[in-house]
C-alpha positions as MATLAB code, in Angstrom:
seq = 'XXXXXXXXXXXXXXXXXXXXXXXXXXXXXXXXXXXXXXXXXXXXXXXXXXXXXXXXXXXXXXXXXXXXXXXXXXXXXXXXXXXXXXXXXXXXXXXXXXXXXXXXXXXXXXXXXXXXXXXXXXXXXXXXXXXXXXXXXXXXXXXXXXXXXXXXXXXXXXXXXXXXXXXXXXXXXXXXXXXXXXXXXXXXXXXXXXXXXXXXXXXXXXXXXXXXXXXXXXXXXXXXXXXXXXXXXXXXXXXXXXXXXXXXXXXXXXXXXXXXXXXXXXXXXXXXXXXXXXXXXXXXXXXXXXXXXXXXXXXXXXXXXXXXX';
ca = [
       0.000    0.000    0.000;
       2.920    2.181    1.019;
       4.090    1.645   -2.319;
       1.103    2.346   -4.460;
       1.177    5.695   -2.148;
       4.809    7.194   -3.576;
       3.779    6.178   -6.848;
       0.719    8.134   -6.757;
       2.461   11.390   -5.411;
       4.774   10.722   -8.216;
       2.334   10.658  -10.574;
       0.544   13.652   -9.530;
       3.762   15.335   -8.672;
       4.400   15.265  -12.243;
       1.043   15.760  -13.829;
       0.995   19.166  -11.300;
       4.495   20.294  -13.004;
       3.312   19.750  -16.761;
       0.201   22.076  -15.833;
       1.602   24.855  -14.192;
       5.016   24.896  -16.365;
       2.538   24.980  -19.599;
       0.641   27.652  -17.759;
       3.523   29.723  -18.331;
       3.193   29.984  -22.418;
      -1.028   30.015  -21.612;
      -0.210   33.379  -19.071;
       1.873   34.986  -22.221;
      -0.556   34.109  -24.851;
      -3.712   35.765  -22.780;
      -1.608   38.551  -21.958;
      -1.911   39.891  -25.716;
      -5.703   39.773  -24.986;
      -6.223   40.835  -21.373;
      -4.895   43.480  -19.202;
      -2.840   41.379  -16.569;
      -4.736   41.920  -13.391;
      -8.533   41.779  -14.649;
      -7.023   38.237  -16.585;
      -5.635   36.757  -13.278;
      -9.565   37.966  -12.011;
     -11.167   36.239  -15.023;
      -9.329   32.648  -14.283;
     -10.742   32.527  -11.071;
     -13.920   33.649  -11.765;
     -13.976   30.491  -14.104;
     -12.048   27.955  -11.760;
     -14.066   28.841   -8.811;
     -17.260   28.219  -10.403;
     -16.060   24.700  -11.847;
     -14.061   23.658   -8.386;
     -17.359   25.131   -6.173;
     -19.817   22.874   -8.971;
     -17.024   19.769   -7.533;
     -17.079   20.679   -4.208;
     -20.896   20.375   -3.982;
     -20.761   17.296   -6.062;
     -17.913   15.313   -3.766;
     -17.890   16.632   -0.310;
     -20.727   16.187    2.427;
     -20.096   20.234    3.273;
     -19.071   22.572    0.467;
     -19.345   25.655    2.573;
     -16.266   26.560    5.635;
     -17.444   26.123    9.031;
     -15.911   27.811   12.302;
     -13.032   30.199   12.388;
     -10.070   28.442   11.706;
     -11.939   26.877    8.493;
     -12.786   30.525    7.211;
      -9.195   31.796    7.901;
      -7.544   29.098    5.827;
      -9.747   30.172    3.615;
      -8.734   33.611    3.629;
      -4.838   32.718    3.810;
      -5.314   30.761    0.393;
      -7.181   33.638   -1.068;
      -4.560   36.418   -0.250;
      -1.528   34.768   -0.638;
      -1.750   31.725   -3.001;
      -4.556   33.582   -5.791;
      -4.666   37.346   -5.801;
      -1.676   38.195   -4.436;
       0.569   35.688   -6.476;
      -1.045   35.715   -9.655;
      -1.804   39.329   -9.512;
       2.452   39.830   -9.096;
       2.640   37.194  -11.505;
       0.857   38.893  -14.577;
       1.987   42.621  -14.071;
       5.396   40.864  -14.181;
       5.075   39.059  -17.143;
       3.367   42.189  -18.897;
       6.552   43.650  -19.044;
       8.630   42.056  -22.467;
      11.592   42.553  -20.603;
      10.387   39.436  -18.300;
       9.562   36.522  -20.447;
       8.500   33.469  -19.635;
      12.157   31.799  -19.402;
      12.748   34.604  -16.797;
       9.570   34.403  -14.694;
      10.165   30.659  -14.287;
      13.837   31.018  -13.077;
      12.016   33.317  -10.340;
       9.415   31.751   -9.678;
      11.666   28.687   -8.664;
      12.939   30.492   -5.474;
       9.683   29.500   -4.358;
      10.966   26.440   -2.231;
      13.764   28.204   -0.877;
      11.458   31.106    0.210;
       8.998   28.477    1.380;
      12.111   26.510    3.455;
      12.475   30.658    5.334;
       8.849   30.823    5.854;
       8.171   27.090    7.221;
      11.230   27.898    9.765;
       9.561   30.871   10.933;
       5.760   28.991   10.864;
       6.294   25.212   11.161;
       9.410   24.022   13.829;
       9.234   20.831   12.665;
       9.673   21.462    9.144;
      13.309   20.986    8.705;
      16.215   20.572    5.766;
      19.047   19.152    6.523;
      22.875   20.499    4.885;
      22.720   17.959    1.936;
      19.153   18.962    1.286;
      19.415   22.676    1.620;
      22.626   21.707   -1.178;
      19.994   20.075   -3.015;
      17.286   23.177   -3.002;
      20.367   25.371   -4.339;
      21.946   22.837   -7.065;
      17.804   22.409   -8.174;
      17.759   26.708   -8.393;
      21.174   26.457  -10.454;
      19.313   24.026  -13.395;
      16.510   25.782  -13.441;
      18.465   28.812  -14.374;
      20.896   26.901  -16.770;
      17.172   25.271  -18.638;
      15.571   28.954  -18.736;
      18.886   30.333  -20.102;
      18.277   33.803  -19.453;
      20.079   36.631  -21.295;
      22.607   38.302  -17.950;
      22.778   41.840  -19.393;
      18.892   41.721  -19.950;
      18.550   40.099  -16.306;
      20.112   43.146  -14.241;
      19.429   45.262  -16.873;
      15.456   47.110  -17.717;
      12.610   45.596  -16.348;
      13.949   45.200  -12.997;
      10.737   46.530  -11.235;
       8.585   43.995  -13.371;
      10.988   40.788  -12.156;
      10.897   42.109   -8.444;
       6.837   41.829   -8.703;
       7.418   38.012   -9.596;
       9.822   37.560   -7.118;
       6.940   39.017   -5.022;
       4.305   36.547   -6.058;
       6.878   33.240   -5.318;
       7.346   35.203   -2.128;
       3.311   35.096   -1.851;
       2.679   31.740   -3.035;
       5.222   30.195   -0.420;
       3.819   32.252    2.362;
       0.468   31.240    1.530;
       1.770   27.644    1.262;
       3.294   27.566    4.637;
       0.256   29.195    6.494;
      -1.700   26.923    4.984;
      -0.195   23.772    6.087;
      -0.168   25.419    9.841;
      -3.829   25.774   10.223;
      -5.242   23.340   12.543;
      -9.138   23.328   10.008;
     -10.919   20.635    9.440;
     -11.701   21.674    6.074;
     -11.879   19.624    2.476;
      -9.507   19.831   -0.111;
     -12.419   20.872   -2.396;
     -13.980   23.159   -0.171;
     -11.063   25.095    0.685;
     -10.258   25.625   -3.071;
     -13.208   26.767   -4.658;
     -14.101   29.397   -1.528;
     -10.359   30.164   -1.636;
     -10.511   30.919   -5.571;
     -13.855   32.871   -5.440;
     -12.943   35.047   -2.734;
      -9.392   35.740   -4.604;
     -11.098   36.287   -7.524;
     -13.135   38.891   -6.148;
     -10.265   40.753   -4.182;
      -8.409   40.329   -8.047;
     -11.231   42.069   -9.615;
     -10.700   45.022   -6.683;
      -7.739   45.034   -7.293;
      -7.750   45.729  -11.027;
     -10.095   48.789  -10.388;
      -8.237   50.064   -8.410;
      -5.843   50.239  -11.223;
      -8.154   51.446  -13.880;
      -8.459   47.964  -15.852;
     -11.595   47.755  -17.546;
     -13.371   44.563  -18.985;
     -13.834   46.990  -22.436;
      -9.861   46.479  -22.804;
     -10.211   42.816  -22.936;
     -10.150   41.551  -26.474;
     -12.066   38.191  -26.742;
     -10.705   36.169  -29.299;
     -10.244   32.495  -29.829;
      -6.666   32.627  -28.818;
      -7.965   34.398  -25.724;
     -10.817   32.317  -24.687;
      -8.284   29.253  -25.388;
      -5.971   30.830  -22.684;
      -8.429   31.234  -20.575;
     -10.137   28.354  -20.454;
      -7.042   26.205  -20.131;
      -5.455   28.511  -17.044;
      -9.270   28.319  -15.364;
      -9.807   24.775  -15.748;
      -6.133   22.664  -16.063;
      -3.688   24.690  -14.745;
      -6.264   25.997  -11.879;
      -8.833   23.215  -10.912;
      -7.323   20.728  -11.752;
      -3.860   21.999  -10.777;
      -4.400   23.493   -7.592;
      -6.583   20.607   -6.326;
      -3.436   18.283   -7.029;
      -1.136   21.026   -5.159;
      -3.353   21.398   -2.481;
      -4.101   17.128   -1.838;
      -0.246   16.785   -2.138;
       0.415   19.940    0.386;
      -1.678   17.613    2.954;
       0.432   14.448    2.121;
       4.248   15.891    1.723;
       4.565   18.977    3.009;
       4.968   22.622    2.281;
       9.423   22.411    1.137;
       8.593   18.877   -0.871;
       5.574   20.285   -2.946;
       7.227   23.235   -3.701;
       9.739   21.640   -5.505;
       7.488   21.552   -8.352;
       8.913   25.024   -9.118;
      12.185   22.964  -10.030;
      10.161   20.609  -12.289;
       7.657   22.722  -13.792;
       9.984   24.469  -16.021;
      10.608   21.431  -17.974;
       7.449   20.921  -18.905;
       7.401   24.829  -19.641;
      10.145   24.202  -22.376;
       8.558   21.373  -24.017;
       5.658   23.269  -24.039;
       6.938   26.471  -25.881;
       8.780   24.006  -28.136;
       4.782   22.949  -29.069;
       3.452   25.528  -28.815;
       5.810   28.475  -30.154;
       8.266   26.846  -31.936;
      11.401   26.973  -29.379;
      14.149   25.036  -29.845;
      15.587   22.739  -27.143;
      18.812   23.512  -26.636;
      21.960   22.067  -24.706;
      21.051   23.869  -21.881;
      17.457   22.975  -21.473;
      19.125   19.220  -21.482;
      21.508   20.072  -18.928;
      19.094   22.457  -16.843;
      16.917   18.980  -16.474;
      20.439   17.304  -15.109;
      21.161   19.800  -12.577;
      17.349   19.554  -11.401;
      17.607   15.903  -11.396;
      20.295   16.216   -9.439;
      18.920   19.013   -6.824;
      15.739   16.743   -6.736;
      17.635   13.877   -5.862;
      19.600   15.199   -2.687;
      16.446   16.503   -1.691;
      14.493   12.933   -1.671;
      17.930   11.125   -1.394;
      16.039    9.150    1.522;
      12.982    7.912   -0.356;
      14.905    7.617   -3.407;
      17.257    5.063   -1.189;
      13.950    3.621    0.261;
      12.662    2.749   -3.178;
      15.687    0.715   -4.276;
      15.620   -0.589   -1.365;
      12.324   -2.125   -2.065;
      13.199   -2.934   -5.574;
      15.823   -4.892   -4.445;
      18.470   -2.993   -6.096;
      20.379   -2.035   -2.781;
      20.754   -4.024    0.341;
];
């Protein structure tokens, strides 16, 4: 059973990086369409409709109860969906910050999340090898995104500090969810988490004087859209959240390593970019980070398999 248990975070492990590293060319591609904020709005107006529809279909409860339910609630909806994704697509509005850029950013997500879980959560702890592991996983995803320096330190510089500001969000959010004692489903928590960021999104962009009259609704755009609401969003953040519950808030973040993989073979569909040596050896030097990290379970499974004694 154990076994049938690591496979399955495996699996979904994966599945989660392939929809969130091809969210990255989806994010661009709406961008074209949609001013940034009142797009981040729109795909959670979508995926909170769709995961609230799920919620009432597979949980006994759809709806928080008590105070601690409500504030993870709240935590998720700040942190993880309209502050993060609202950082996220100012930042990538900016041509100066593409998507090879935002990705290498993005990826200090587990080392931001390893700060906050110190701070948060006492007993989550990384040992040397695997804090060695978290920084060798950082270097190859730099080396895959291949970033140009001189463009790097060079303009855009208040764009790429607003995406360092959503990973900063996202782990935050990550962490404080994890420490909340609620009794709350997976399901639940989503959808209420997604509608109420979706509403403090759309606040947010009127604040800043987006208007739905700028959006430009298009094939291309509704495609975007839809696949950001419904993949990369319901379906992604339901894995993200089931496997936050299982592993923790440093071992799910590691998708941020991953993910960026996926985001390569995706632009290599999708827009015609060429894999390059360094996308192969960016994938090493993740493989490698990865593997320090989960050296243990790594050693368990060949253990299992017979391969070691």
């Amino acid at each position: 059973m154990a076994d049938v248990s690591r496979l399955r975070n495996l699996a979904l492990f994966l599945l989660l990086a392939a929809a969130w590293g091809s969210a990255f060319v989806a994010i661009n591609a709406g961008l074209a369409y949609f001013p940034p904020v009142l797009f981040a709005a729109f795909r959670f107006d979508v995926a909170g409709v769709v995961m609230l529809a799920y919620a009432a279909y597979a949980v006994d409860d759809p709806v928080p109860r008590g105070r601690d339910g409500w504030l993870e609630v709240v935590s998720g909806a700040v942190f993880i969906i309209a502050a993060y994704h609202a950082f996220l697509f100012v930042g990538e509005s900016d041509p100066a910050v593409t998507s090879a850029v935002a990705a290498v950013i993005v990826s200090l997500s587990p080392l931001l999340t390893t700060v906050f879980a110190r701070a948060f959560l006492p007993a989550e702890r990384l040992t040397a090898v695997g804090a060695l592991g978290l920084g060798i996983g950082l270097v190859g995803a730099v080396v895959l995104a291949n970033p140009d320096p001189a463009n790097l330190t060079g303009g855009g510089t208040v764009s790429k500090l607003l995406v360092l500001a959503a990973a900063a969000s996202f782990a935050l959010g990550s962490v404080l969810s994890r420490a909340s004692d609620a009794d709350i489903a997976i399901e639940t928590m989503e959808a209420w988490s997604m509608l109420l960021g979706a509403g403090l999104t759309h606040l947010l962009a009127f604040g800043l004087g987006e208007s739905v009259a700028d959006a430009a609704w298009t094939t291309e755009s509704l495609l975007a859209l839809g696949y950001l609401s419904v993949v990369a969003s319901g379906i992604g953040f339901l894995i993200y959240f089931d496997l936050l519950d299982r592993l923790g808030p440093i071992e799910i973040n590691l998708v941020s390593y991953v993910a960026p993989v996926f985001a390569a073979a995706a632009g290599w569909l999708v827009l015609g970019e060429g894999i390059t040596p360094a996308t192969v050896a960016g994938f090493l030097i993740i493989c490698v980070g990865f593997g320090l990290v989960k050296r243990d379970a790594i050693r368990e499974e060949l253990r299992a398999a017979g391969v070691t004694g």
